[in-house]
Coordinates of C-alpha atoms in Angstrom, one line a residue:
X1 CA 156.8 222.9 132.9
X2 CA 156.5 226.5 131.5
X3 CA 156.5 225.2 128.1
X4 CA 153.5 222.9 129.1
X5 CA 151.6 225.9 130.6
X6 CA 151.7 228.1 127.6
X7 CA 150.8 225.3 125.5
X8 CA 147.7 224.8 127.7
X9 CA 147.2 228.4 127.3
X10 CA 147.3 228.2 123.4
X11 CA 145.6 225.0 123.6
X12 CA 142.4 226.5 125.2
X13 CA 142.3 229.8 123.1
X14 CA 142.0 227.5 119.9
X15 CA 140.0 229.4 117.3
X16 CA 136.5 228.0 116.2
X17 CA 136.5 226.9 112.7
X18 CA 132.9 227.2 110.7
X19 CA 132.3 225.0 108.0
X20 CA 129.3 223.9 106.2
X21 CA 127.8 220.4 107.3
X22 CA 128.5 217.7 105.7
X23 CA 125.2 215.6 104.0
X24 CA 124.5 213.3 107.1
X25 CA 124.7 216.5 109.6
X26 CA 122.3 218.6 107.3
X27 CA 120.0 216.0 107.5
X28 CA 120.2 216.1 111.5
X29 CA 119.6 219.7 111.4
X30 CA 116.8 219.4 109.2
X31 CA 115.4 216.4 111.8
X32 CA 116.0 218.9 114.8
X33 CA 113.7 221.4 113.1
X34 CA 110.8 219.2 113.7
X35 CA 111.4 219.5 117.5
X36 CA 110.4 222.7 116.8
X37 CA 107.4 222.0 114.8
X38 CA 104.3 221.4 117.0
X39 CA 102.3 218.0 116.3
X40 CA 99.3 219.9 115.7
X41 CA 98.6 224.0 115.1
X42 CA 98.5 225.1 118.6
X43 CA 99.9 222.3 120.4
X44 CA 102.1 223.4 123.0
X45 CA 102.8 219.9 124.8
X46 CA 104.1 217.6 122.1
X47 CA 106.3 218.3 119.0
X48 CA 106.3 216.2 115.7
X49 CA 110.0 215.1 117.0
X50 CA 109.1 214.7 120.9
X51 CA 105.8 212.6 119.9
X52 CA 107.5 210.0 117.8
X53 CA 110.5 209.5 120.3
X54 CA 108.3 208.9 123.1
X55 CA 106.0 206.2 121.2
X56 CA 109.3 204.6 120.0
X57 CA 110.4 204.6 123.8
X58 CA 107.2 202.5 124.6
X59 CA 107.4 200.5 122.0
X60 CA 111.2 199.3 123.4
X61 CA 110.0 199.6 126.9
X62 CA 107.0 197.2 126.3
X63 CA 108.4 195.3 123.5
X64 CA 105.5 195.6 121.5
X65 CA 105.7 194.2 117.9
X66 CA 105.5 196.5 114.6
X67 CA 102.2 195.6 114.0
X68 CA 101.3 196.9 117.5
X69 CA 102.9 200.0 117.2
X70 CA 101.0 200.6 114.1
X71 CA 97.6 199.7 115.8
X72 CA 98.4 202.4 118.6
X73 CA 99.4 205.0 115.9
X74 CA 96.2 204.2 114.0
X75 CA 94.1 204.8 117.1
X76 CA 96.0 207.8 118.4
X77 CA 95.2 209.8 114.8
X78 CA 92.0 208.8 115.1
X79 CA 91.4 210.9 118.1
X80 CA 93.9 213.8 117.2
X81 CA 92.9 216.9 115.6
X82 CA 92.7 217.0 111.6
X83 CA 96.0 218.1 110.1
X84 CA 98.1 216.4 113.1
X85 CA 101.9 215.4 112.4
X86 CA 102.2 212.2 113.8
X87 CA 103.6 209.9 111.6
X88 CA 101.4 207.2 110.1
X89 CA 102.8 203.9 111.0
X90 CA 106.2 202.5 112.2
X91 CA 108.1 202.4 108.8
X92 CA 107.2 206.3 108.6
X93 CA 108.6 206.9 112.2
X94 CA 111.8 204.8 111.4
X95 CA 112.6 206.7 108.5
X96 CA 112.2 209.9 110.1
X97 CA 114.6 209.1 113.0
X98 CA 117.1 207.6 110.8
X99 CA 119.0 210.6 110.3
X100 CA 120.1 210.3 114.1
X101 CA 122.5 207.8 112.6
X102 CA 122.3 205.8 116.3
X103 CA 122.0 202.3 114.5
X104 CA 124.1 199.4 115.0
X105 CA 126.0 196.5 113.3
X106 CA 125.3 192.5 113.6
X107 CA 128.2 190.3 113.9
X108 CA 127.9 186.5 114.1
X109 CA 129.6 185.2 117.1
X110 CA 130.5 181.8 118.5
X111 CA 127.8 180.7 121.4
X112 CA 130.4 179.8 123.7
X113 CA 131.8 183.2 123.3
X114 CA 135.1 182.2 121.8
X115 CA 135.1 184.5 118.6
X116 CA 133.7 187.2 116.4
X117 CA 133.1 186.2 112.9
X118 CA 134.8 189.4 111.8
X119 CA 137.3 191.0 109.6
X120 CA 139.8 188.6 108.6
X121 CA 137.4 185.6 110.2
X122 CA 134.0 186.9 108.5
X123 CA 134.1 184.0 105.9
X124 CA 134.6 181.0 108.8
X125 CA 131.9 178.7 109.4
X126 CA 133.1 177.1 112.8
X127 CA 134.9 178.4 116.0
X128 CA 138.9 178.4 115.4
X129 CA 139.0 177.7 119.6
X130 CA 136.0 175.4 120.3
X131 CA 134.9 174.2 116.8
X132 CA 131.1 175.1 117.0
X133 CA 129.3 175.4 113.9
X134 CA 128.4 179.1 113.0
X135 CA 125.3 178.4 111.6
X136 CA 122.0 176.6 113.0
X137 CA 121.1 173.5 110.5
X138 CA 118.7 174.4 108.0
X139 CA 115.1 173.6 108.3
X140 CA 114.2 173.8 104.6
X141 CA 115.0 174.1 101.1
X142 CA 116.3 177.5 100.1
X143 CA 116.5 178.9 104.0
X144 CA 119.1 181.3 104.7
X145 CA 121.7 180.5 107.0
X146 CA 121.0 181.4 110.8
X147 CA 124.0 182.2 113.2
X148 CA 123.6 180.9 116.5
X149 CA 124.3 184.2 118.0
X150 CA 124.9 187.9 116.8
X151 CA 126.6 190.6 118.5
X152 CA 125.0 193.9 117.9
X153 CA 127.9 196.7 117.8
X154 CA 126.8 199.9 118.3
X155 CA 129.8 202.6 116.6
X156 CA 130.8 205.3 119.0
X157 CA 131.6 207.6 116.2
X158 CA 128.1 208.8 115.3
X159 CA 127.0 209.1 118.9
X160 CA 130.3 211.6 119.6
X161 CA 129.2 213.2 116.1
X162 CA 125.7 213.6 117.2
X163 CA 126.6 215.4 120.7
X164 CA 129.3 217.6 118.9
X165 CA 126.7 219.1 116.4
X166 CA 124.7 220.8 119.2
X167 CA 126.2 223.6 120.5
X168 CA 124.4 222.9 123.8
X169 CA 126.1 219.9 124.4
X170 CA 129.2 220.5 122.1
X171 CA 130.1 223.3 125.1
X172 CA 130.1 220.1 127.6
X173 CA 131.9 218.0 125.0
X174 CA 134.7 220.5 124.9
X175 CA 135.0 222.1 128.4
X176 CA 138.2 220.2 129.2
X177 CA 139.9 222.6 126.5
X178 CA 138.2 225.6 127.4
X179 CA 137.7 225.5 131.4
X180 CA 139.5 228.3 133.6
X181 CA 142.9 226.8 135.3
X182 CA 143.8 227.0 138.7
X183 CA 147.9 227.0 139.5
X184 CA 148.7 223.7 141.5
X185 CA 144.9 222.3 141.3
X186 CA 143.9 219.5 138.8
X187 CA 140.3 220.3 137.8
X188 CA 140.4 217.9 135.0
X189 CA 142.7 215.3 133.7
X190 CA 143.6 217.8 131.0
X191 CA 145.1 219.9 133.5
X192 CA 147.8 216.9 134.2
X193 CA 151.3 216.7 133.2
X194 CA 150.6 213.7 130.7
X195 CA 147.5 215.3 128.8
X196 CA 149.5 218.9 128.4
X197 CA 152.8 216.7 126.9
X198 CA 150.4 214.8 124.4
X199 CA 149.2 218.6 122.8
X200 CA 152.7 219.1 122.6
X201 CA 153.7 216.2 120.9
X202 CA 150.4 215.7 118.7
X203 CA 149.2 219.2 118.3

């Protein structure tokens, strides 16, 4: 137990290593600069980034089409001051937000929820459990194959990376490692013997 406590002290004092951001991180930091750039000169209520993010939210909440989004932006730009920095259409706004890296991966699946057409099953055309066809019947010559059902997978790794890129959120993400400990009190699961032992076995 004494060794565990000593190791826990070492873990909480791990040095912070500075390193140059990779390409994706550099794009992300460039995007964050837009959060400090006002929507137009002397604007105090909206930044270039916050305006795009809020219109994106409206589009999502109200199920607006891209054409509907573009119409709203066209109208908004017509009443904003000259030189405003609101992106001119959905495509431009989407390109601006891309560095956030919060996309998703589409994976075909059985409409009866039996299996995913993924990895070693990626080339299959029928469900191995129920035999249901993967694709809908073609409706015309030269049409692409369309799956009956798709799963949208949101990878967790880029989302964790984004949380650790900002010093403000990184502090919360690493709190379990640096928080003050109290003898005999488990403030966080990292105070438990299992977690401490894991750190010893996997330094």
